[in-house]
Coordinates of C-alpha atoms in Angstrom, one line a residue:
Chain A
M28 CA -24.2 18.7 38.4
L29 CA -23.7 15.9 37.2
H30 CA -25.1 13.6 39.9
S31 CA -28.4 13.3 41.6
P32 CA -27.7 12.4 45.4
E33 CA -30.7 10.2 46.9
I34 CA -31.4 12.9 49.4
P35 CA -32.3 16.8 47.7
D36 CA -30.4 19.2 49.3
S37 CA -33.4 20.8 50.9
F38 CA -35.1 17.8 52.4
Y39 CA -31.6 17.2 53.8
L40 CA -31.2 20.3 54.7
G41 CA -35.0 20.7 56.8
F42 CA -34.4 17.6 58.3
V43 CA -31.1 18.0 60.5
F44 CA -31.9 21.6 60.9
S45 CA -35.1 20.1 63.0
L46 CA -32.8 18.0 65.0
C47 CA -29.9 20.3 65.6
I48 CA -32.2 22.8 67.1
F49 CA -33.7 19.8 69.4
G50 CA -30.0 17.9 70.2
A51 CA -28.7 22.3 71.1
A52 CA -31.7 22.5 72.9
M53 CA -31.1 19.6 75.2
A54 CA -27.8 20.3 75.0
E55 CA -28.4 23.9 76.4
Q56 CA -31.5 22.7 79.3
K57 CA -28.7 20.4 80.7
Q58 CA -31.4 17.5 80.4
S59 CA -29.8 14.5 81.5
E60 CA -30.8 12.1 78.9
P61 CA -30.7 13.9 75.4
E62 CA -32.8 12.1 72.8
E63 CA -31.2 9.4 71.0
L64 CA -31.2 9.9 66.9
S65 CA -32.3 6.3 65.5
K66 CA -30.0 4.9 63.5
K67 CA -31.6 5.8 60.2
Q68 CA -31.0 9.2 61.2
R69 CA -27.6 8.6 62.1
K70 CA -26.7 6.2 59.2
E71 CA -28.3 9.9 56.8
I72 CA -26.2 11.9 58.6
A73 CA -23.4 9.7 57.9
K74 CA -24.2 8.9 55.1
W75 CA -24.2 13.2 54.1
F76 CA -20.5 13.3 54.7
L77 CA -19.5 10.9 52.9
I78 CA -21.1 11.6 49.7
N79 CA -20.2 15.6 50.0
S80 CA -16.3 14.7 50.2
P81 CA -14.0 16.1 47.6
P82 CA -11.8 14.3 45.0
G83 CA -10.2 11.4 46.6
E84 CA -10.8 11.6 49.9
I85 CA -13.7 10.1 50.6
Q86 CA -11.1 7.4 52.7
Y87 CA -10.1 10.6 55.2
V88 CA -13.8 11.0 55.5
A89 CA -14.5 7.4 56.5
K90 CA -11.9 7.4 59.1
D91 CA -13.9 10.7 60.9
V92 CA -17.2 9.6 60.6
E93 CA -16.9 6.3 62.1
S94 CA -15.7 7.6 65.2
L95 CA -18.2 10.2 65.6
L96 CA -20.9 7.8 64.7
M97 CA -19.5 4.8 67.0
D98 CA -21.6 2.5 66.3
E99 CA -20.1 -0.6 64.1
H100 CA -23.7 -1.3 62.0
V101 CA -24.4 2.0 61.2
Y102 CA -21.3 2.9 59.8
E103 CA -21.5 -0.1 57.5
M104 CA -24.7 0.7 56.2
A105 CA -23.5 4.8 55.9
V106 CA -20.6 2.9 53.7
S107 CA -22.6 0.8 51.7
E108 CA -25.0 3.7 50.9
A109 CA -22.5 5.8 50.6
F110 CA -19.5 4.6 48.8
P111 CA -21.2 3.3 45.4
L112 CA -22.6 6.7 45.1
Y113 CA -19.4 8.7 45.6
N114 CA -17.7 6.4 43.2
K115 CA -19.9 6.7 40.4
T116 CA -20.6 10.3 40.8
H117 CA -17.0 11.2 40.8
M118 CA -15.9 8.6 38.3
I119 CA -13.8 6.9 39.5
C120 CA -10.9 4.8 37.7
L121 CA -9.6 1.4 39.2
E122 CA -6.7 -1.5 38.7
M123 CA -7.6 -4.7 37.5
P124 CA -6.4 -7.3 38.3
N125 CA -4.2 -9.4 35.9
R126 CA -3.0 -6.2 34.2
S127 CA -5.9 -5.9 32.2
G128 CA -6.6 -2.2 32.0
E129 CA -8.2 0.7 34.0
V130 CA -12.2 0.6 34.7
L131 CA -14.0 3.4 35.2
I132 CA -16.9 4.0 37.5
T133 CA -20.0 5.7 36.4
A134 CA -23.2 5.4 36.4
F135 CA -23.2 5.0 32.2
G136 CA -21.5 1.6 32.6
E137 CA -23.4 0.4 35.2
L138 CA -24.4 -3.1 34.5
D139 CA -25.6 -3.7 38.7
G140 CA -24.5 -2.4 41.7
S141 CA -20.7 -4.0 41.8
H142 CA -20.7 -4.2 37.8
Y143 CA -19.7 -2.2 35.5
L144 CA -18.5 -2.5 32.4
D145 CA -14.8 -1.7 30.7
P146 CA -16.1 -1.1 27.1
R147 CA -12.6 -0.7 25.4
N148 CA -11.2 -4.4 26.6
A149 CA -15.2 -6.1 25.7
Q150 CA -14.6 -6.9 30.2
V151 CA -16.6 -7.0 33.2
A152 CA -15.2 -6.0 36.6
T153 CA -16.1 -7.5 39.7
V154 CA -15.9 -3.7 42.0
D155 CA -15.9 -3.6 45.7
H156 CA -17.6 0.3 46.6
V157 CA -15.9 0.6 50.2
K158 CA -13.0 -0.5 49.4
Q159 CA -12.7 1.2 46.2
V160 CA -11.2 -1.8 44.7
C161 CA -11.5 -4.5 41.9
S162 CA -11.5 -8.0 43.0
M163 CA -12.5 -9.5 39.5
V164 CA -13.2 -8.9 35.9
R165 CA -14.7 -12.2 33.1
P166 CA -14.9 -11.0 29.4
A167 CA -18.1 -9.2 27.9
T168 CA -21.3 -11.2 27.6
D169 CA -22.5 -10.4 24.0
D170 CA -26.1 -8.8 25.7
E171 CA -23.7 -6.7 27.7
L172 CA -21.5 -5.2 24.9
P173 CA -23.3 -2.6 22.1
S174 CA -23.7 -4.4 18.4
S175 CA -20.9 -4.8 16.0
Y176 CA -23.0 -1.7 14.8
V177 CA -22.7 0.6 17.2
E178 CA -19.6 -0.9 18.3
E179 CA -18.0 0.6 14.8
F180 CA -18.6 4.6 15.9
R181 CA -17.8 3.8 19.5
G182 CA -14.2 2.2 19.3
A183 CA -13.6 4.5 16.5
L184 CA -14.4 7.6 18.9
D185 CA -12.9 5.6 21.8
A186 CA -9.9 5.4 20.2
E187 CA -9.5 9.1 18.7
L188 CA -10.2 10.4 22.7
V189 CA -7.4 8.0 24.0
R190 CA -5.1 9.7 21.5
Y191 CA -6.1 13.3 22.2
I192 CA -6.2 12.1 26.3
S193 CA -2.5 10.4 26.1
E194 CA -1.5 14.2 24.6
A195 CA -3.9 16.5 27.1
Y196 CA -4.2 15.3 30.2
P197 CA -1.0 13.8 31.8
K198 CA -3.5 11.5 34.6
G199 CA -6.3 11.5 32.7
I200 CA -8.8 8.5 31.8
C201 CA -11.7 8.1 29.4
S202 CA -14.0 5.6 28.4
V203 CA -17.4 5.7 25.3
Y204 CA -20.2 3.9 26.2
C205 CA -23.7 3.6 24.8
I206 CA -26.5 4.2 27.2
S207 CA -28.8 3.8 23.9
R208 CA -30.3 1.6 21.4
K209 CA -27.2 -0.5 21.9
D210 CA -29.2 -3.0 19.6
A211 CA -29.4 -1.0 16.7
E212 CA -28.5 -3.4 14.4
G213 CA -27.4 -0.7 10.9
P214 CA -27.8 2.7 9.2
G215 CA -31.7 3.4 9.7
S216 CA -31.2 3.7 13.5
D217 CA -30.7 6.8 15.9
F218 CA -28.2 5.4 18.9
E219 CA -26.3 7.4 22.0
L220 CA -23.0 7.4 22.6
V221 CA -21.7 8.9 26.1
A222 CA -18.2 9.9 26.6
V223 CA -15.9 10.4 29.6
I224 CA -13.2 12.1 30.8
S225 CA -11.7 12.3 34.7
A226 CA -8.6 13.2 35.7
G227 CA -7.7 13.2 39.4
K228 CA -5.1 15.4 41.0
H229 CA -3.9 14.4 44.8
S230 CA -1.6 16.0 46.0
P231 CA -1.3 16.3 49.6
Q232 CA 2.1 17.1 51.0
N233 CA 1.0 20.1 48.9
F234 CA -2.9 20.3 51.3
C235 CA -4.4 20.1 47.7
N236 CA -6.8 18.2 45.8
G237 CA -8.2 18.7 42.4
S238 CA -10.6 17.1 39.6
W239 CA -11.5 17.1 36.2
R240 CA -14.9 15.3 34.9
S241 CA -16.3 16.4 31.0
V242 CA -19.6 13.6 30.5
W243 CA -19.9 14.7 26.5
R244 CA -23.9 12.9 25.4
I245 CA -23.8 12.7 21.7
E246 CA -26.8 11.5 20.1
F247 CA -26.1 9.8 16.4
K248 CA -29.8 11.2 14.5
D249 CA -29.9 9.2 10.9
E250 CA -32.9 10.7 9.3
L251 CA -32.1 13.7 9.8
Q252 CA -28.1 12.4 9.3
L253 CA -26.9 14.2 12.2
V254 CA -25.0 14.0 15.9
E255 CA -25.5 16.2 18.6
L256 CA -23.3 16.9 21.5
I257 CA -23.7 18.4 24.7
G258 CA -21.1 18.5 27.2
K259 CA -20.9 19.4 30.6
I260 CA -17.7 20.1 31.8
E261 CA -17.0 20.5 36.1
V262 CA -13.9 21.5 37.5
D263 CA -13.5 21.4 41.4
A264 CA -10.6 21.8 44.1
H265 CA -10.0 21.7 47.4
Y266 CA -7.5 23.3 49.3
F267 CA -6.9 22.4 52.9
E268 CA -3.4 24.2 55.2
E269 CA -4.9 26.3 57.8
G270 CA -8.2 26.3 56.3
N271 CA -10.6 25.0 53.9
V272 CA -11.3 26.0 50.2
Q273 CA -12.9 24.9 47.6
L274 CA -13.1 25.3 44.1
D275 CA -15.8 24.3 42.8
T276 CA -17.1 25.3 38.1
N277 CA -19.9 23.9 36.3
H278 CA -19.6 24.4 32.2
E279 CA -22.4 23.4 29.8
C280 CA -21.8 23.7 26.0
K281 CA -23.6 21.9 22.4
D282 CA -22.2 21.1 19.5
S283 CA -23.0 18.6 16.6
T284 CA -21.6 17.9 12.4
I285 CA -22.5 16.0 10.5
F286 CA -23.6 11.4 10.1
Q287 CA -20.7 10.0 8.0
L288 CA -18.8 7.0 8.4
A289 CA -17.3 5.8 11.6
E290 CA -14.1 6.6 11.4
E291 CA -14.5 10.2 10.0
C292 CA -17.3 10.8 12.8
A293 CA -14.7 10.3 15.5
V294 CA -11.9 12.7 14.5
S295 CA -14.9 15.5 14.0
L296 CA -16.6 14.7 17.5
A297 CA -12.9 14.7 18.7
N298 CA -11.8 17.3 17.5
I299 CA -15.3 18.9 18.7
I300 CA -14.6 18.1 22.0
R301 CA -11.4 19.3 22.1
H302 CA -12.4 23.0 20.4
H303 CA -14.5 23.3 23.0
E304 CA -12.3 21.6 26.6
S305 CA -10.3 24.3 25.2
E306 CA -11.8 26.7 25.4
Y307 CA -13.1 26.2 28.5
I308 CA -10.0 26.0 30.1
A309 CA -9.2 29.2 28.7
A310 CA -11.9 31.0 30.0
L311 CA -11.4 29.4 33.2
E312 CA -7.5 30.7 33.3
A313 CA -9.2 34.3 32.6
S314 CA -11.3 34.1 35.5
Y315 CA -8.4 33.3 37.6
S316 CA -6.2 35.8 35.9
N317 CA -8.8 38.0 37.0
L318 CA -9.2 37.5 40.1
P319 CA -7.1 39.1 42.8
D320 CA -6.8 42.4 40.7
T321 CA -10.4 43.1 39.5
T322 CA -13.1 40.5 41.6
F323 CA -11.6 40.1 44.9
K324 CA -11.1 44.2 45.2
D325 CA -14.9 44.0 44.8
L326 CA -14.7 42.4 48.2
R327 CA -11.3 44.6 49.8
R328 CA -9.1 46.9 48.0
K329 CA -5.8 45.9 48.5
L330 CA -4.8 49.3 50.1
P331 CA -6.9 52.0 50.3
V332 CA -7.1 54.8 47.6
T333 CA -4.9 57.0 49.2
R334 CA -2.5 54.1 48.0
T335 CA -1.1 54.0 52.3
L336 CA -1.4 52.0 54.8
F337 CA -4.5 53.8 57.5
P338 CA -3.2 56.1 59.9
W339 CA -3.8 54.0 63.2
H340 CA -1.6 57.0 64.9
N341 CA -3.1 59.5 64.0
T342 CA -6.7 58.5 66.3
L343 CA -4.0 60.0 69.5
Q344 CA -3.4 63.3 68.8
F345 CA -6.2 64.4 67.3
S346 CA -10.1 64.5 67.7
L347 CA -10.2 61.5 64.9
T348 CA -13.6 62.3 62.4
R349 CA -12.5 65.5 62.1
D350 CA -9.0 64.5 60.9
L351 CA -9.0 61.6 60.1
T352 CA -12.0 62.6 57.5
K353 CA -9.5 65.6 56.4
E354 CA -6.2 63.7 56.0
L355 CA -8.1 60.4 53.5
G356 CA -10.3 63.2 51.6
I357 CA -13.1 61.4 52.7
G358 CA -16.3 63.4 51.5
N359 CA -14.3 65.4 48.8
Chain B
M13 CA -13.7 16.4 68.3
E14 CA -10.2 16.2 66.6
A15 CA -12.9 14.4 64.0
A16 CA -15.4 17.2 64.1
M17 CA -12.9 19.3 63.2
D18 CA -11.8 17.0 61.0
L19 CA -15.0 17.3 58.8
M20 CA -15.6 20.5 58.8
R21 CA -12.7 21.0 57.3
R22 CA -13.6 18.9 53.9
M23 CA -17.4 19.4 53.8
P24 CA -18.1 21.7 51.3
P25 CA -17.5 25.7 52.4
K26 CA -21.0 26.6 50.8
Q27 CA -22.4 24.0 53.5
S28 CA -20.7 24.6 56.0
Q29 CA -24.5 25.2 58.0
T30 CA -25.7 21.4 57.3
A31 CA -22.4 20.1 58.7
L32 CA -22.3 22.1 61.5
S33 CA -25.8 21.5 62.0
S34 CA -25.5 17.5 61.6
L35 CA -22.3 17.4 64.0
L36 CA -24.6 19.2 66.5
A37 CA -26.8 16.3 65.8
L38 CA -24.7 13.7 66.0
L39 CA -22.3 15.1 69.3
P40 CA -24.8 17.2 71.3
E41 CA -23.0 17.5 74.2
H42 CA -20.0 19.2 71.9
S43 CA -22.6 21.7 70.9
Q44 CA -20.9 24.1 73.2
E45 CA -17.5 23.5 71.5
L46 CA -18.6 23.2 68.6
L47 CA -20.5 26.7 68.4
S48 CA -17.3 28.3 69.3
R49 CA -15.0 26.8 67.5
V50 CA -16.0 26.4 64.3
D51 CA -16.4 29.5 61.7
Q52 CA -19.8 30.2 60.5
P53 CA -20.5 33.8 58.5
L54 CA -21.3 36.6 60.7
E55 CA -25.1 37.4 61.1
V56 CA -26.1 41.2 61.4
L57 CA -28.8 43.6 64.0
C58 CA -30.2 46.6 63.7
D59 CA -29.6 49.0 66.8
V60 CA -32.6 50.6 66.8
E61 CA -31.4 53.1 68.7
S62 CA -28.6 54.4 66.9
G63 CA -29.6 53.1 63.4
K64 CA -26.7 51.4 63.0
E65 CA -25.8 47.9 62.1
F66 CA -24.1 45.4 64.4
L67 CA -22.3 42.1 64.1
L68 CA -23.2 39.5 66.2
C69 CA -20.8 36.8 66.8
D70 CA -20.2 35.1 71.0
Y71 CA -17.5 37.4 72.4
N72 CA -21.2 40.3 72.6
R73 CA -23.4 37.3 72.5
D74 CA -24.7 36.7 76.7
G75 CA -28.2 34.3 76.0
D76 CA -29.9 35.0 73.5
S77 CA -29.0 38.6 73.7
H78 CA -26.1 40.5 72.0
R79 CA -24.6 43.9 72.9
S80 CA -24.4 46.7 70.3
P81 CA -21.2 48.2 70.1
W82 CA -23.3 52.1 69.6
S83 CA -25.1 52.0 72.5
N84 CA -24.1 49.5 74.6
K85 CA -27.3 48.5 74.7
Y86 CA -28.9 44.1 74.7
H87 CA -31.1 43.0 71.8
P88 CA -33.0 42.2 73.5
P89 CA -33.1 44.3 75.5
L90 CA -31.0 42.6 79.2
D91 CA -31.1 43.7 82.8
D92 CA -28.1 42.9 83.7
G93 CA -26.5 41.7 80.5
C94 CA -22.3 41.2 80.4
Q95 CA -20.9 44.5 80.2
P96 CA -17.5 45.3 79.8
S97 CA -16.0 48.1 82.6
A98 CA -15.8 51.6 82.0
D99 CA -12.7 52.0 80.9
L100 CA -12.6 49.1 78.5
R101 CA -16.2 50.5 77.1
K102 CA -14.4 53.4 76.6
L103 CA -11.4 51.8 74.6
E104 CA -14.0 50.3 72.9
V105 CA -15.9 53.1 71.6
E106 CA -13.1 55.0 70.0
A107 CA -11.9 50.6 68.3
N108 CA -15.5 51.0 66.6
D109 CA -15.4 54.6 65.7
V110 CA -11.0 54.9 64.0
F111 CA -12.5 51.1 62.6
A112 CA -15.0 52.1 60.8
V113 CA -12.8 53.9 58.8
Y114 CA -10.3 51.8 58.2
R115 CA -13.5 49.4 57.4
D116 CA -14.7 52.2 54.9
Q117 CA -10.8 53.1 53.5
Y118 CA -10.1 49.2 52.1
Y119 CA -13.3 47.1 51.7
E120 CA -16.1 50.6 50.6
G121 CA -18.7 49.6 52.5
G122 CA -20.2 47.1 55.3
I123 CA -20.0 46.5 58.2
S124 CA -17.7 46.1 61.1
S125 CA -18.6 45.7 65.4
V126 CA -16.1 45.6 68.0
Y127 CA -15.8 44.4 71.6
M128 CA -13.6 44.7 74.2
W129 CA -13.9 42.7 77.2
E130 CA -11.8 41.6 80.5
P131 CA -11.3 37.2 81.5
D132 CA -12.0 35.5 83.4
E133 CA -8.5 35.3 84.8
G134 CA -5.5 37.3 84.6
E135 CA -4.9 40.4 84.0
G136 CA -4.9 42.0 79.9
F137 CA -8.0 41.8 78.1
A138 CA -9.4 41.1 75.3
S139 CA -11.3 42.1 71.4
C140 CA -13.0 41.3 68.0
F141 CA -13.5 42.7 65.2
L142 CA -15.6 42.1 63.2
I143 CA -15.8 43.0 59.2
K144 CA -19.1 41.5 56.7
K145 CA -18.3 42.6 53.3
D146 CA -21.8 41.7 50.5
G147 CA -19.3 43.0 47.3
S148 CA -21.9 41.7 45.0
K149 CA -23.7 43.1 42.2
S150 CA -26.5 43.7 44.2
G151 CA -24.6 44.6 47.6
Q152 CA -21.8 46.6 47.4
G153 CA -20.0 45.7 44.5
R154 CA -18.6 48.1 42.7
R155 CA -16.9 46.8 39.6
G156 CA -20.4 44.2 38.9
Y157 CA -17.9 41.0 38.5
L158 CA -19.3 39.4 41.3
Q159 CA -22.5 37.5 41.2
E160 CA -22.4 36.3 44.8
G161 CA -19.6 37.3 47.4
L162 CA -18.8 37.4 51.1
W163 CA -16.3 38.3 53.3
D164 CA -16.4 38.0 56.8
A165 CA -13.1 38.5 58.9
I166 CA -12.8 37.8 62.2
H167 CA -10.3 38.8 64.0
V168 CA -10.1 38.2 67.9
I169 CA -6.6 40.0 69.9
E170 CA -5.9 38.7 73.5
V171 CA -3.2 41.6 75.0
G172 CA -1.9 40.4 77.9
A173 CA 0.1 42.4 80.8
E174 CA 2.1 45.3 80.4
D175 CA 5.3 44.5 81.3
E176 CA 8.1 47.9 80.9
G177 CA 6.7 49.9 78.2
T178 CA 5.2 46.7 76.0
A179 CA 2.7 43.6 76.1
R180 CA 2.0 41.0 73.7
Y181 CA -0.6 40.8 71.5
R182 CA -1.7 37.4 69.9
L183 CA -4.3 37.7 67.0
T184 CA -5.7 34.9 65.6
S185 CA -7.9 35.8 61.9
T186 CA -10.5 34.1 60.5
V187 CA -12.0 35.0 57.0
M188 CA -14.6 33.5 55.2
L189 CA -15.6 34.0 51.7
S190 CA -18.1 33.4 48.9
L191 CA -17.4 34.3 45.2
T192 CA -19.1 33.0 42.4
T193 CA -18.5 35.1 39.6
S194 CA -20.7 36.4 36.6
D195 CA -19.8 35.4 33.6
T196 CA -21.6 33.4 31.4
D197 CA -18.8 32.4 28.7
A198 CA -17.0 30.3 31.7
G199 CA -20.2 28.9 33.0
T200 CA -20.3 29.1 37.1
F201 CA -17.5 30.0 39.1
N202 CA -17.9 28.8 42.4
L203 CA -14.7 29.7 44.9
S204 CA -15.6 30.0 49.2
G205 CA -14.4 28.5 52.3
S206 CA -12.1 30.7 55.3
I207 CA -8.5 30.3 55.7
T208 CA -7.3 31.2 60.1
R209 CA -3.5 32.6 60.4
Q210 CA -2.0 33.9 63.5
M211 CA 0.3 36.4 64.4
I212 CA 2.1 36.6 68.0
L213 CA 4.1 39.9 68.2
D214 CA 5.6 42.4 71.7
L215 CA 4.7 46.0 71.0
A216 CA 5.3 48.8 73.6
V217 CA 2.5 50.4 74.5
S218 CA 3.2 54.3 74.0
E219 CA 1.2 55.4 71.4
G220 CA -2.0 53.2 72.5
H221 CA -3.3 49.6 72.3
L222 CA -5.9 51.2 69.6
C223 CA -2.5 51.7 67.6
N224 CA -1.0 48.4 67.7
M225 CA -4.2 46.8 67.2
G226 CA -5.0 48.2 64.4
R227 CA -1.5 48.0 62.4
M228 CA -1.6 44.2 63.4
I229 CA -5.1 43.7 61.8
E230 CA -4.1 45.3 59.1
E231 CA -0.7 44.0 58.2
M232 CA -2.4 40.3 58.7
E233 CA -6.1 41.4 56.5
G234 CA -2.7 42.1 53.7
K235 CA -1.5 38.3 54.7
L236 CA -4.9 36.7 54.0
R237 CA -5.6 38.6 50.8
N238 CA -2.1 37.1 49.8
S239 CA -2.6 33.8 50.8
L240 CA -6.0 34.2 48.4
D241 CA -4.0 34.8 45.9
Q242 CA -1.4 32.4 46.4
I243 CA -4.6 29.5 47.2
L244 CA -5.5 30.3 43.9
D245 CA -1.9 29.2 42.2
T246 CA -2.1 26.2 44.3
T247 CA -5.9 25.1 43.1
N248 CA -5.4 26.3 39.5
V249 CA -6.4 22.8 38.3
L250 CA -5.0 23.8 35.0
K251 CA -1.3 24.2 35.8
I252 CA -0.8 21.8 38.2
A253 CA -2.7 18.8 37.1
F254 CA -4.0 18.3 34.2
F255 CA -2.5 19.8 32.0
S256 CA 1.1 18.7 29.9
D257 CA 3.5 21.5 29.0
Q258 CA 3.3 20.9 25.1
N259 CA -1.0 21.9 26.1
A260 CA -0.7 25.6 26.4
Q261 CA -1.1 26.7 22.5
L262 CA -4.5 24.4 22.2

């Protein structure tokens, strides 16, 4: 998974189960004073719901949680802790004021709890996580930016990716950050970049929301004159018309290329990323087209082997098992 | 309660147990309603007398015991657990036998159970038809595509009083599924969740209730399965979301 929530799921599950068994037992025994959950416990439950919201739905979940908690204080605590985690995990994109562009909220660009770097324009955005808005933007200081040597590579790759995104993803955003050794001065140093691509489709009128997130860690190894990539792609979707069906896919891939000049590296890396992502899309498409005819069949056939509907009417006239068995050819 | 139900529609289906437990913890005074309104995968018990498995739901439960459709006895045993009337039990037995054959034809395996009961007030009766199928490679999936494949179907039919040879049948069906494909090229692919649909029909009773109910369920299951295909289309993020047309050949 791309994210690591604060609370490991198994621990949370155990915690909530014990609460639930207790709570349900209390309710069943109809005791007049069911023991109150502590504020902390209620906050943790609220946080869990918020963090597990599908892409683009956290505000709806927040409304539900607020009405269930009926305690503004606990609600405030829960949202202030949950929203930053959710926003970073889902790599939400916020508009910066004064038409300065857009900023991606990710762990890689985080300077502190409410300040995020936009490396493309060398700006720092101040963010209100709960409202999911960017309130202010200022130029980045030199400390916050990578060295000019690293910036050559970062900037070149960023430009190539922007080109790729504009062709491939109508609603995609990308960003490239330096996450290690951003102060590397020149040849002879290793450093690491990470490229993130995030695209979301929200279609509430079709009762459907989806998201694509790919994170490419790129290590520049000077001594080996090698650049190694590790990509993680996650695609999610949520369908909620008269139901709740969710798709969750994960994919990892690796590749490498030789350490060249910044421009050449950028072109090569962007091509590798483009290649792997389109391969994955093709594989996903294959999975999708397989599902109805083959995979679903393992669960339920469209029709029995006889290729006719089930003969319900025969149960009236004939002895049940004997003639049904004969008619349906069972045991042949 | 509506906020609670909305949350259940948004939380990842794979975590529906945790979500339900959390709701029960937050709203202990609503636990009865939550447990009856929120669908959970069906549990299985074995009827020791007949050696057959049966499915557990609210409709065959009395206290902490569940009634087997095969032996009509409660597990763990109860002295005076709820029972359907003799006539209804006869229909119930026939329904279980026939439904088992239906289940075998469509599901090539799996477990089914049918329970019937008279409502507290009014005429007519109600029934639920349950099916549980494990179609994973290690379960009963014949073609080996699924690392994990679970399908739970719950069909509840209320049958109204007979009036001039016809009766009204009200069907509410829910299918819960969870499937994970085992295709190393594409990483992991998991689709899970539940969909609910309803159908109301006025039918002649001449061929018997079982015939009418069976046909409705068969038609509904077909519709639900097709809905799943359509859902895949809608959630096909490739088509609707991310990639412009000219990228098709990349």
